[in-house]
Amino acid sequence: MTGSSQRLHPFSIVFLIFGSLKGFLLPGGVLVFSARNSPWEVWAMWLAIPTALYGLFRYFTTRYAFADDELVIRTGLLFRNERHIRYSRIQNIETVQNLLHRALRVFDVRVETGGGAEQEARLQVLSLDAVEEMRRHVFEGKQRSARDPALADAPVESDAAAAQPEGARVLVRLELRDLIVFGLVQNRGGLVVAAILGVLWEADFLDFDWMGSSSIRSLVQYVVDSGALQNWDLAVIAALAGIFVTFLVVVRILSVGWAIVRLYGFTLTLAGDELRTSCGLFTKVRAVIPLRRIQLISMRQAPLQRAFDRVELRVQTAGGDQGASVSREWLAPMLRRAEVDSLLADVIPGPGFEAMEWQGVDPRAWWRELRTSLRIIAVLVLVGMWFVPQTLLITVAVLLAILAYFAARGRARIFAFALADDRVAFRSGWWWRSTCLARYAKVQAIKLGEDPFDRRWKMASVSADTAGGGSHRITIPYLPVAQARSVFDHLGARVIETAFRW
Amino acid sequence: MNDEHTPPPIDTPAPVADGVLHPLDPRFIQHSRVVGGITTTAIAAGLVLAMIIVLIAVDSMPRVLRLLIPLANLAIIAGLGILTWRWPVVEYRRCAYRVDRDAIEIRKGVAWRSVINVPRSRIQHTDVSQGPLERNFELSTLHIFTAGTEHSEVTLAGLEHSRALRIRDHLLTGGENDGV
């Protein structure tokens, strides 16, 4: 075991105490500014003191060390915990810097091994040198460092992309214009609205008089009382439509704001066999993902993105994605459709999405899709007969059926899969299209499935399970039984040939 | 004569890895019947209890209902009984597994059928577990864990215990080339 154990950066005290106290900040602030002053809440604030002391305690009891092949983190005093994380198991390293971190030139470091739902280690905070040392230890021992010592020693955390190490290549860089388009097509405004409403709710702004007008609650009360809802005249409808449209526009503007704050200066860099991403206006998030850790690559296209001919491309590494920041997954939040394959060629050399030979599913697939939808519509109609006037019900049912027809046709047309030398790809979705790709070496298990409906139509599905999370999986439905069988066998044979490396 | 003393070549697959589709141990049917029987008995007891309470508590009940309720109860319990007796056979027929040098293939499911192929090199670890009933029938369940998401755990129940242990040993040995 080499390397002596080290303490976190002294500034950690600030962040650990602040982190412990975070839970008290919002209620505390509300207590100061709002009229609601229940004694219980005031007394609860005294809990902040032991909490802060706990933060201090954590700083003095946390030590880490770089052993030959593992990272060792010791925490605790009475209940000691010593965690050993093998370098070879580390999936990615992420550093987060908010404004305070940036002012103090320190980094909040998260290490993930793909074990559980959370990151395996969080070191807050480390200095630039310590982060550098960590990165060297974790990713050293690969031929790259021997071949190109300059690369191994180059700082990963240099602030400007211009100072990237020699041999590193910027694959994707988003300009402000891209971010605006991204914000427009990706509706993240809802998140912002939800956050604002949350704060307002906490602060009781929704209840008492605010900006001289009566509260929102009494506004709703007024609308209900005035009987406006009984006689829907044009003015009311126009006003409601106006409010709705304004709301949509505001949400889109907030979405653009969100995109700029989160993704400002997004760059994806390929350095040796590591992918590095960096983004953020105030809080800078940087991630290092070794290429061989990529389990699954997925491409998504929402309707508006299709209109702009843009896609978003993500990589899935093994392990819990719940706590991880989304920005780490992004290969490119925003990319022209035509540029996807050339980016893929850098990340996993071999045929890209365009170059692969896509095969469709059974031609009867659309009919099965439609039957499923029609069954649901039939149930809705049966339930609706008691509540809805007959003419309205029939109109809605017919419209839904027409929509279902186009959806079924569209979905069946898009379903496709491709098998290449070392990889399998699958695409699905009509309005929201998803395509994903995995190398055989990253496939963990293969399944041939037949549900009762499949059997009636002599079809089956084939799925290839990987360690990568995410909602889109490789599950090819509606294959004729014989074809499903041969795809299943092919996958099995190819997967066995390859050795899985974490 | 000498042949008996020469150790088998290292490359020879273990006896379990014969690449042949095997059914489960037939005792699994009895085991499933006992498990199903316990469940059925519990449900039947609950139904009978509920029926007695209803019949006693509700005074003004038409005589037809007084006759129909016990009959319906009886029908449900009889149905469950038949299911308990027949289902394990149907299920047993649909379950099979195949182990070869490189992978294990598991087939199961009556309505939702599946064939799952787990390459040996993808197996992270395995468990062989035995419940009290399984112990009684000398059966056990093999759990195979992979790094996958949907199939992070694949189970195969109804193996003869010693066979399960041999399969486990086969799955775990010789996997040094997987770059751990």
Short mmCIF file of C-alpha atoms in Angstrom, two decimals, chain A:
data_model
loop_
_atom_site.label_atom_id
_atom_site.label_comp_id
_atom_site.label_asym_id
_atom_site.label_seq_id
_atom_site.Cartn_x
_atom_site.Cartn_y
_atom_site.Cartn_z
CA MET A 1 0.00 0.00 0.00
CA THR A 2 1.52 3.25 -1.07
CA GLY A 3 0.49 6.81 -0.49
CA SER A 4 -0.21 8.24 2.92
CA SER A 5 -3.71 9.11 3.90
CA GLN A 6 -4.81 12.65 3.32
CA ARG A 7 -7.42 14.98 4.70
CA LEU A 8 -9.91 16.76 2.55
CA HIS A 9 -9.16 20.32 1.59
CA PRO A 10 -9.55 22.63 4.62
CA PHE A 11 -12.31 24.54 2.83
CA SER A 12 -14.29 21.33 3.17
CA ILE A 13 -15.36 22.58 6.59
CA VAL A 14 -17.31 25.35 4.91
CA PHE A 15 -19.02 23.03 2.50
CA LEU A 16 -19.71 20.22 4.95
CA ILE A 17 -21.27 22.63 7.44
CA PHE A 18 -23.19 24.36 4.70
CA GLY A 19 -24.33 21.02 3.31
CA SER A 20 -25.56 19.92 6.72
CA LEU A 21 -27.40 23.19 7.18
CA LYS A 22 -29.00 23.25 3.76
CA GLY A 23 -32.18 21.74 5.11
CA PHE A 24 -32.54 24.65 7.52
CA LEU A 25 -31.92 27.47 5.09
CA LEU A 26 -35.23 27.70 3.31
CA PRO A 27 -37.48 27.25 6.36
CA GLY A 28 -35.16 29.59 8.28
CA GLY A 29 -35.41 32.27 5.65
CA VAL A 30 -39.14 31.90 5.54
CA LEU A 31 -39.31 32.20 9.31
CA VAL A 32 -37.47 35.49 9.16
CA PHE A 33 -39.53 37.01 6.38
CA SER A 34 -42.98 35.59 6.79
CA ALA A 35 -45.70 36.31 9.25
CA ARG A 36 -46.10 32.67 10.17
CA ASN A 37 -44.10 32.28 13.36
CA SER A 38 -45.12 29.20 15.18
CA PRO A 39 -42.95 28.59 18.26
CA TRP A 40 -42.40 24.99 17.19
CA GLU A 41 -40.62 26.08 14.04
CA VAL A 42 -38.45 28.56 15.92
CA TRP A 43 -37.38 25.88 18.37
CA ALA A 44 -36.63 23.47 15.54
CA MET A 45 -34.03 25.94 14.31
CA TRP A 46 -31.86 25.16 17.34
CA LEU A 47 -31.25 21.76 15.76
CA ALA A 48 -29.05 23.60 13.29
CA ILE A 49 -26.25 23.82 15.86
CA PRO A 50 -25.66 20.06 16.36
CA THR A 51 -26.10 19.63 12.62
CA ALA A 52 -23.35 22.13 11.94
CA LEU A 53 -21.11 20.42 14.50
CA TYR A 54 -21.71 17.16 12.69
CA GLY A 55 -20.39 18.75 9.50
CA LEU A 56 -17.25 19.77 11.37
CA PHE A 57 -16.94 16.26 12.78
CA ARG A 58 -17.14 14.78 9.30
CA TYR A 59 -14.26 16.90 8.12
CA PHE A 60 -11.98 15.81 10.95
CA THR A 61 -12.85 12.13 10.63
CA THR A 62 -12.62 11.72 6.86
CA ARG A 63 -9.38 10.61 5.28
CA TYR A 64 -8.56 9.19 1.92
CA ALA A 65 -5.53 7.48 0.43
CA PHE A 66 -4.41 6.18 -2.92
CA ALA A 67 -3.21 2.60 -2.55
CA ASP A 68 -1.61 0.66 -5.39
CA ASP A 69 -4.84 -0.43 -6.98
CA GLU A 70 -7.55 1.06 -4.85
CA LEU A 71 -8.90 4.23 -3.35
CA VAL A 72 -9.34 3.97 0.40
CA ILE A 73 -11.70 6.28 2.25
CA ARG A 74 -11.96 6.19 6.02
CA THR A 75 -14.77 7.91 7.85
CA GLY A 76 -16.10 7.97 11.38
CA LEU A 77 -14.59 7.88 14.83
CA LEU A 78 -16.63 5.53 17.00
CA PHE A 79 -18.26 3.70 14.13
CA ARG A 80 -15.44 3.54 11.67
CA ASN A 81 -15.96 2.82 8.07
CA GLU A 82 -13.21 2.02 5.62
CA ARG A 83 -14.22 1.84 2.02
CA HIS A 84 -11.96 0.33 -0.60
CA ILE A 85 -12.74 1.14 -4.19
CA ARG A 86 -10.67 -0.58 -6.83
CA TYR A 87 -9.50 1.77 -9.57
CA SER A 88 -10.36 -0.83 -12.17
CA ARG A 89 -13.99 -0.73 -11.05
CA ILE A 90 -14.47 3.02 -11.22
CA GLN A 91 -16.95 3.92 -13.93
CA ASN A 92 -16.54 7.63 -13.94
CA ILE A 93 -15.37 10.59 -11.93
CA GLU A 94 -17.47 13.69 -11.76
CA THR A 95 -16.47 17.04 -10.34
CA VAL A 96 -19.00 19.72 -9.49
CA GLN A 97 -18.13 23.33 -8.83
CA ASN A 98 -20.71 25.88 -7.83
CA LEU A 99 -19.91 29.58 -7.59
CA LEU A 100 -18.44 29.23 -4.11
CA HIS A 101 -16.32 26.26 -5.14
CA ARG A 102 -15.08 28.25 -8.09
CA ALA A 103 -14.22 31.26 -5.97
CA LEU A 104 -12.27 29.03 -3.59
CA ARG A 105 -10.80 26.94 -6.41
CA VAL A 106 -11.92 23.60 -5.00
CA PHE A 107 -13.94 20.69 -6.38
CA ASP A 108 -16.73 18.47 -5.14
CA VAL A 109 -15.72 15.03 -6.42
CA ARG A 110 -18.00 12.06 -6.98
CA VAL A 111 -16.77 8.61 -7.87
CA GLU A 112 -19.07 5.96 -9.24
CA THR A 113 -18.37 2.26 -9.64
CA GLY A 114 -21.70 1.03 -10.93
CA GLY A 115 -22.58 -0.73 -7.70
CA GLY A 116 -25.68 0.78 -6.29
CA ALA A 117 -28.10 3.59 -6.71
CA GLU A 118 -25.73 6.21 -5.31
CA GLN A 119 -22.24 7.30 -6.10
CA GLU A 120 -19.79 5.17 -4.20
CA ALA A 121 -17.70 8.00 -2.89
CA ARG A 122 -18.13 11.70 -2.54
CA LEU A 123 -15.17 13.76 -1.55
CA GLN A 124 -16.10 17.31 -0.80
CA VAL A 125 -13.97 19.20 -1.38
CA LEU A 126 -10.58 18.64 -2.99
CA SER A 127 -8.04 21.00 -4.46
CA LEU A 128 -7.12 20.96 -8.12
CA ASP A 129 -3.90 19.09 -7.35
CA ALA A 130 -5.74 16.44 -5.38
CA VAL A 131 -8.29 15.94 -8.15
CA GLU A 132 -5.45 15.63 -10.62
CA GLU A 133 -3.69 13.09 -8.45
CA MET A 134 -6.87 11.11 -8.14
CA ARG A 135 -7.51 11.09 -11.85
CA ARG A 136 -3.96 9.94 -12.49
CA HIS A 137 -4.24 7.11 -10.01
CA VAL A 138 -7.60 5.97 -11.22
CA PHE A 139 -6.95 6.03 -14.91
CA GLU A 140 -3.25 5.25 -14.97
CA GLY A 141 -1.83 1.89 -15.89
CA LYS A 142 -3.32 2.09 -19.31
CA GLN A 143 -1.04 2.12 -22.29
CA ARG A 144 -2.04 5.67 -22.95
CA SER A 145 -0.06 7.11 -20.07
CA ALA A 146 3.02 5.21 -21.16
CA ARG A 147 2.59 6.18 -24.78
CA ASP A 148 1.85 9.78 -24.15
CA PRO A 149 3.13 11.02 -20.80
CA ALA A 150 2.09 14.54 -21.64
CA LEU A 151 -1.50 13.40 -21.68
CA ALA A 152 -1.32 11.67 -18.35
CA ASP A 153 0.13 14.72 -16.67
CA ALA A 154 -2.03 17.28 -18.34
CA PRO A 155 -4.55 18.89 -16.03
CA VAL A 156 -8.10 17.79 -16.72
CA GLU A 157 -9.56 20.65 -14.79
CA SER A 158 -8.06 23.55 -16.66
CA ASP A 159 -10.74 26.13 -16.88
CA ALA A 160 -10.77 27.03 -20.53
CA ALA A 161 -11.27 24.41 -23.16
CA ALA A 162 -8.37 25.98 -25.00
CA ALA A 163 -6.02 24.65 -22.35
CA GLN A 164 -6.99 21.07 -23.13
CA PRO A 165 -4.06 18.66 -23.08
CA GLU A 166 -2.20 17.91 -26.22
CA GLY A 167 -3.81 15.18 -28.27
CA ALA A 168 -7.23 15.93 -26.84
CA ARG A 169 -9.86 16.68 -29.41
CA VAL A 170 -13.06 18.61 -28.92
CA LEU A 171 -15.87 16.53 -30.39
CA VAL A 172 -18.85 18.67 -29.52
CA ARG A 173 -19.10 22.27 -28.45
CA LEU A 174 -22.39 24.04 -27.95
CA GLU A 175 -22.67 27.74 -28.72
CA LEU A 176 -25.18 30.04 -27.11
CA ARG A 177 -27.35 29.78 -30.21
CA ASP A 178 -27.47 25.99 -29.82
CA LEU A 179 -28.49 26.36 -26.21
CA ILE A 180 -31.37 28.65 -27.14
CA VAL A 181 -32.61 26.11 -29.66
CA PHE A 182 -32.12 23.39 -27.08
CA GLY A 183 -34.19 25.29 -24.54
CA LEU A 184 -36.93 25.86 -27.09
CA VAL A 185 -37.24 22.27 -28.21
CA GLN A 186 -36.69 20.67 -24.83
CA ASN A 187 -39.41 21.68 -22.48
CA ARG A 188 -37.51 22.06 -19.25
CA GLY A 189 -39.48 25.13 -18.26
CA GLY A 190 -41.85 22.94 -16.32
CA LEU A 191 -39.03 22.09 -13.96
CA VAL A 192 -38.35 25.76 -13.32
CA VAL A 193 -42.04 26.52 -12.76
CA ALA A 194 -42.31 23.61 -10.33
CA ALA A 195 -39.27 24.82 -8.42
CA ILE A 196 -40.61 28.38 -8.22
CA LEU A 197 -44.03 27.17 -7.08
CA GLY A 198 -42.33 25.04 -4.46
CA VAL A 199 -40.50 28.02 -3.02
CA LEU A 200 -43.61 30.19 -3.14
CA TRP A 201 -45.58 27.51 -1.39
CA GLU A 202 -42.96 27.14 1.30
CA ALA A 203 -42.92 30.90 1.78
CA ASP A 204 -46.71 31.08 1.99
CA PHE A 205 -46.82 33.54 -0.91
CA LEU A 206 -49.75 31.64 -2.29
CA ASP A 207 -51.77 32.40 0.80
CA PHE A 208 -51.45 35.98 1.96
CA ASP A 209 -51.83 39.24 0.08
CA TRP A 210 -49.14 39.54 -2.47
CA MET A 211 -48.26 42.52 -4.62
CA GLY A 212 -51.39 44.32 -3.50
CA SER A 213 -53.73 41.92 -5.21
CA SER A 214 -55.75 39.28 -3.51
CA SER A 215 -54.22 35.88 -3.26
CA ILE A 216 -54.41 33.28 -5.99
CA ARG A 217 -56.78 31.25 -3.89
CA SER A 218 -59.30 34.07 -3.62
CA LEU A 219 -58.88 34.75 -7.34
CA VAL A 220 -59.94 31.20 -8.08
CA GLN A 221 -62.73 31.60 -5.54
CA TYR A 222 -63.86 34.76 -7.30
CA VAL A 223 -63.91 33.10 -10.71
CA VAL A 224 -65.96 30.22 -9.39
CA ASP A 225 -68.38 32.49 -7.51
CA SER A 226 -68.90 34.90 -10.36
CA GLY A 227 -70.56 32.14 -12.30
CA ALA A 228 -68.19 32.61 -15.21
CA LEU A 229 -67.82 28.88 -15.35
CA GLN A 230 -71.54 28.39 -15.81
CA ASN A 231 -71.94 30.50 -18.93
CA TRP A 232 -68.87 30.16 -21.06
CA ASP A 233 -69.00 33.28 -23.15
CA LEU A 234 -66.36 34.12 -25.67
CA ALA A 235 -64.56 36.61 -23.46
CA VAL A 236 -63.91 34.07 -20.74
CA ILE A 237 -62.65 31.51 -23.22
CA ALA A 238 -60.44 34.09 -24.92
CA ALA A 239 -59.06 35.21 -21.58
CA LEU A 240 -58.33 31.64 -20.52
CA ALA A 241 -56.71 30.89 -23.88
CA GLY A 242 -54.62 34.05 -23.52
CA ILE A 243 -53.46 33.03 -20.07
CA PHE A 244 -52.65 29.57 -21.35
CA VAL A 245 -50.65 30.80 -24.33
CA THR A 246 -48.78 33.31 -22.15
CA PHE A 247 -48.02 30.51 -19.74
CA LEU A 248 -46.65 28.34 -22.55
CA VAL A 249 -44.46 31.17 -23.82
CA VAL A 250 -43.15 31.94 -20.34
CA VAL A 251 -42.41 28.28 -19.78
CA ARG A 252 -40.42 28.14 -23.01
CA ILE A 253 -38.45 31.23 -22.03
CA LEU A 254 -37.71 29.67 -18.66
CA SER A 255 -36.66 26.55 -20.51
CA VAL A 256 -34.13 28.53 -22.51
CA GLY A 257 -32.88 30.04 -19.25
CA TRP A 258 -32.55 26.60 -17.75
CA ALA A 259 -30.59 25.38 -20.78
CA ILE A 260 -28.19 28.31 -20.60
CA VAL A 261 -27.60 27.93 -16.86
CA ARG A 262 -27.09 24.19 -16.97
CA LEU A 263 -25.35 23.68 -20.29
CA TYR A 264 -23.43 26.90 -20.87
CA GLY A 265 -20.18 26.14 -22.63
CA PHE A 266 -20.90 22.44 -23.06
CA THR A 267 -17.91 20.65 -24.51
CA LEU A 268 -17.24 17.01 -25.12
CA THR A 269 -13.58 16.18 -25.45
CA LEU A 270 -11.88 12.96 -26.38
CA ALA A 271 -8.50 12.62 -24.68
CA GLY A 272 -6.81 9.29 -25.23
CA ASP A 273 -9.47 6.80 -24.25
CA GLU A 274 -11.41 9.08 -21.98
CA LEU A 275 -14.42 11.19 -22.72
CA ARG A 276 -14.59 14.44 -20.83
CA THR A 277 -17.62 16.61 -20.59
CA SER A 278 -17.83 20.03 -19.06
CA CYS A 279 -20.72 22.45 -18.78
CA GLY A 280 -22.53 24.94 -16.60
CA LEU A 281 -22.83 28.70 -16.25
CA PHE A 282 -22.68 29.02 -12.47
CA THR A 283 -22.22 25.46 -11.33
CA LYS A 284 -19.62 23.76 -13.46
CA VAL A 285 -19.98 20.02 -13.85
CA ARG A 286 -17.15 18.01 -15.34
CA ALA A 287 -17.13 14.30 -15.89
CA VAL A 288 -14.55 11.82 -17.04
CA ILE A 289 -15.84 8.61 -18.60
CA PRO A 290 -13.42 6.00 -19.92
CA LEU A 291 -14.56 4.86 -23.35
CA ARG A 292 -14.59 1.22 -22.37
CA ARG A 293 -17.09 1.96 -19.61
CA ILE A 294 -19.81 2.88 -22.05
CA GLN A 295 -22.55 0.28 -21.77
CA LEU A 296 -25.21 1.71 -24.03
CA ILE A 297 -25.52 4.68 -26.34
CA SER A 298 -28.94 6.14 -26.84
CA MET A 299 -30.25 8.75 -29.23
CA ARG A 300 -33.54 10.52 -28.65
CA GLN A 301 -35.56 12.80 -30.84
CA ALA A 302 -38.62 14.69 -29.65
CA PRO A 303 -41.07 16.06 -32.27
CA LEU A 304 -39.68 19.59 -32.03
CA GLN A 305 -36.14 18.31 -32.23
CA ARG A 306 -37.09 16.53 -35.42
CA ALA A 307 -38.41 19.78 -36.81
CA PHE A 308 -35.01 21.34 -36.15
CA ASP A 309 -33.24 18.19 -37.39
CA ARG A 310 -31.54 17.79 -34.03
CA VAL A 311 -31.07 14.80 -31.76
CA GLU A 312 -29.75 14.25 -28.27
CA LEU A 313 -27.16 11.61 -27.65
CA ARG A 314 -26.44 10.00 -24.29
CA VAL A 315 -24.10 7.39 -22.93
CA GLN A 316 -25.18 5.06 -20.19
CA THR A 317 -22.55 3.78 -17.83
CA ALA A 318 -23.25 1.07 -15.32
CA GLY A 319 -24.73 1.93 -11.99
CA GLY A 320 -27.38 4.03 -10.42
CA ASP A 321 -28.45 6.97 -12.46
CA GLN A 322 -30.90 8.37 -9.95
CA GLY A 323 -28.53 10.56 -7.99
CA ALA A 324 -26.19 11.37 -10.83
CA SER A 325 -26.47 14.63 -12.66
CA VAL A 326 -27.95 14.26 -16.10
CA SER A 327 -25.24 16.34 -17.68
CA ARG A 328 -22.77 13.53 -17.13
CA GLU A 329 -24.75 11.25 -19.41
CA TRP A 330 -24.86 13.67 -22.25
CA LEU A 331 -22.63 12.93 -25.14
CA ALA A 332 -24.30 15.78 -26.93
CA PRO A 333 -27.49 17.43 -25.73
CA MET A 334 -27.94 18.84 -29.16
CA LEU A 335 -26.51 17.53 -32.37
CA ARG A 336 -27.40 17.67 -36.04
CA ARG A 337 -28.78 14.34 -37.21
CA ALA A 338 -26.12 14.18 -39.90
CA GLU A 339 -23.29 14.55 -37.38
CA VAL A 340 -24.30 11.62 -35.22
CA ASP A 341 -22.38 8.96 -37.07
CA SER A 342 -19.11 10.83 -37.17
CA LEU A 343 -19.33 11.41 -33.42
CA LEU A 344 -20.14 7.73 -32.88
CA ALA A 345 -17.13 6.78 -34.96
CA ASP A 346 -14.92 8.58 -32.44
CA VAL A 347 -16.62 7.11 -29.41
CA ILE A 348 -17.10 3.50 -30.52
CA PRO A 349 -15.34 2.92 -33.83
CA GLY A 350 -17.43 0.88 -36.21
CA PRO A 351 -20.62 1.31 -38.20
CA GLY A 352 -22.84 4.14 -36.97
CA PHE A 353 -26.61 4.38 -37.07
CA GLU A 354 -26.73 5.29 -40.74
CA ALA A 355 -24.22 2.70 -41.86
CA MET A 356 -25.98 -0.22 -40.21
CA GLU A 357 -28.39 -2.45 -42.06
CA TRP A 358 -31.76 -1.97 -40.44
CA GLN A 359 -34.37 -4.68 -40.50
CA GLY A 360 -38.02 -4.01 -39.84
CA VAL A 361 -40.32 -6.12 -37.74
CA ASP A 362 -43.23 -8.28 -38.90
CA PRO A 363 -45.50 -6.41 -41.38
CA ARG A 364 -48.52 -7.30 -39.24
CA ALA A 365 -47.06 -5.35 -36.31
CA TRP A 366 -49.16 -2.25 -37.04
CA TRP A 367 -52.35 -4.26 -36.87
CA ARG A 368 -51.41 -5.62 -33.46
CA GLU A 369 -50.54 -2.13 -32.26
CA LEU A 370 -53.88 -0.86 -33.52
CA ARG A 371 -55.83 -3.70 -31.90
CA THR A 372 -54.25 -2.91 -28.55
CA SER A 373 -55.22 0.75 -28.87
CA LEU A 374 -58.74 -0.13 -30.05
CA ARG A 375 -59.24 -2.36 -27.03
CA ILE A 376 -58.29 0.51 -24.74
CA ILE A 377 -60.62 2.87 -26.62
CA ALA A 378 -63.44 0.31 -26.35
CA VAL A 379 -62.99 0.14 -22.59
CA LEU A 380 -62.97 3.95 -22.37
CA VAL A 381 -66.19 4.11 -24.41
CA LEU A 382 -67.86 1.50 -22.21
CA VAL A 383 -66.94 3.49 -19.11
CA GLY A 384 -67.82 6.79 -20.76
CA MET A 385 -71.35 5.70 -21.71
CA TRP A 386 -72.52 6.59 -18.21
CA PHE A 387 -71.07 10.09 -18.10
CA VAL A 388 -70.68 11.50 -21.59
CA PRO A 389 -73.40 12.47 -24.09
CA GLN A 390 -73.63 9.96 -26.89
CA THR A 391 -72.72 12.23 -29.83
CA LEU A 392 -69.66 13.59 -28.04
CA LEU A 393 -68.62 10.08 -27.07
CA ILE A 394 -68.87 8.79 -30.62
CA THR A 395 -66.96 11.77 -32.01
CA VAL A 396 -64.16 11.38 -29.50
CA ALA A 397 -64.00 7.63 -30.04
CA VAL A 398 -63.78 8.02 -33.81
CA LEU A 399 -61.09 10.70 -33.51
CA LEU A 400 -59.12 8.53 -31.09
CA ALA A 401 -59.45 5.56 -33.42
CA ILE A 402 -58.11 7.60 -36.34
CA LEU A 403 -55.23 8.81 -34.19
CA ALA A 404 -54.62 5.23 -33.07
CA TYR A 405 -54.47 4.12 -36.69
CA PHE A 406 -51.77 6.64 -37.58
CA ALA A 407 -49.90 5.96 -34.36
CA ALA A 408 -49.95 2.22 -35.01
CA ARG A 409 -48.79 2.68 -38.59
CA GLY A 410 -46.07 5.08 -37.50
CA ARG A 411 -44.83 3.02 -34.60
CA ALA A 412 -44.74 -0.19 -36.63
CA ARG A 413 -42.83 1.59 -39.39
CA ILE A 414 -40.18 2.89 -36.98
CA PHE A 415 -39.59 -0.37 -35.09
CA ALA A 416 -36.34 -1.76 -36.46
CA PHE A 417 -33.15 -3.41 -35.38
CA ALA A 418 -29.67 -3.84 -36.79
CA LEU A 419 -26.99 -6.42 -36.18
CA ALA A 420 -23.42 -5.57 -37.08
CA ASP A 421 -20.06 -7.20 -36.42
CA ASP A 422 -19.74 -6.09 -32.85
CA ARG A 423 -22.97 -4.33 -32.01
CA VAL A 424 -26.73 -4.43 -31.93
CA ALA A 425 -29.03 -1.44 -32.34
CA PHE A 426 -32.75 -0.93 -31.90
CA ARG A 427 -35.08 1.94 -32.62
CA SER A 428 -38.66 2.65 -31.66
CA GLY A 429 -41.21 5.41 -31.18
CA TRP A 430 -43.32 7.47 -33.49
CA TRP A 431 -43.37 11.04 -32.23
CA TRP A 432 -40.63 10.55 -29.68
CA ARG A 433 -38.02 8.43 -31.36
CA SER A 434 -35.40 6.53 -29.48
CA THR A 435 -32.52 4.57 -30.89
CA CYS A 436 -30.00 2.70 -28.83
CA LEU A 437 -26.88 0.78 -29.50
CA ALA A 438 -24.80 -1.66 -27.48
CA ARG A 439 -21.72 -3.63 -28.28
CA TYR A 440 -22.00 -7.38 -27.83
CA ALA A 441 -19.22 -7.16 -25.28
CA LYS A 442 -21.55 -5.13 -23.07
CA VAL A 443 -24.60 -7.38 -23.36
CA GLN A 444 -25.25 -9.30 -20.15
CA ALA A 445 -28.15 -11.58 -20.99
CA ILE A 446 -30.39 -12.29 -23.95
CA LYS A 447 -34.06 -13.12 -23.75
CA LEU A 448 -36.54 -14.58 -26.19
CA GLY A 449 -40.04 -13.78 -24.99
CA GLU A 450 -43.49 -14.85 -26.10
CA ASP A 451 -46.61 -13.48 -24.46
CA PRO A 452 -50.08 -14.94 -25.12
CA PHE A 453 -50.74 -12.40 -27.90
CA ASP A 454 -47.38 -13.14 -29.50
CA ARG A 455 -48.26 -16.82 -29.68
CA ARG A 456 -51.56 -16.17 -31.41
CA TRP A 457 -49.69 -14.24 -34.12
CA LYS A 458 -46.69 -16.57 -34.16
CA MET A 459 -44.39 -13.75 -33.12
CA ALA A 460 -41.82 -13.27 -30.39
CA SER A 461 -39.62 -10.56 -28.94
CA VAL A 462 -35.89 -10.53 -28.38
CA SER A 463 -34.17 -8.39 -25.80
CA ALA A 464 -30.54 -7.77 -24.97
CA ASP A 465 -29.91 -6.62 -21.42
CA THR A 466 -27.02 -4.31 -20.61
CA ALA A 467 -25.70 -2.73 -17.45
CA GLY A 468 -26.62 0.72 -18.71
CA GLY A 469 -29.62 2.34 -17.11
CA GLY A 470 -32.06 4.55 -18.91
CA SER A 471 -35.57 4.05 -20.12
CA HIS A 472 -34.88 2.85 -23.63
CA ARG A 473 -33.75 -0.74 -23.76
CA ILE A 474 -32.99 -3.12 -26.57
CA THR A 475 -36.25 -5.07 -26.73
CA ILE A 476 -37.24 -5.93 -30.27
CA PRO A 477 -40.95 -6.77 -30.42
CA TYR A 478 -43.13 -8.31 -33.15
CA LEU A 479 -40.61 -10.57 -34.83
CA PRO A 480 -41.84 -13.65 -36.68
CA VAL A 481 -40.97 -16.63 -34.48
CA ALA A 482 -38.35 -18.09 -36.81
CA GLN A 483 -36.59 -14.74 -37.22
CA ALA A 484 -36.74 -14.08 -33.47
CA ARG A 485 -35.16 -17.45 -32.87
CA SER A 486 -32.32 -16.77 -35.30
CA VAL A 487 -31.68 -13.28 -33.90
CA PHE A 488 -31.66 -14.78 -30.40
CA ASP A 489 -29.19 -17.47 -31.43
CA HIS A 490 -27.03 -14.98 -33.31
CA LEU A 491 -26.86 -12.66 -30.33
CA GLY A 492 -26.10 -15.56 -28.00
CA ALA A 493 -23.26 -16.78 -30.17
CA ARG A 494 -21.76 -13.32 -30.63
CA VAL A 495 -22.03 -12.35 -26.98
CA ILE A 496 -20.31 -15.54 -25.86
CA GLU A 497 -17.41 -14.80 -28.20
CA THR A 498 -16.70 -11.53 -26.44
CA ALA A 499 -15.40 -11.06 -22.96
CA PHE A 500 -17.12 -8.54 -20.78
CA ARG A 501 -14.91 -5.96 -19.18
CA TRP A 502 -16.40 -3.54 -16.73
#
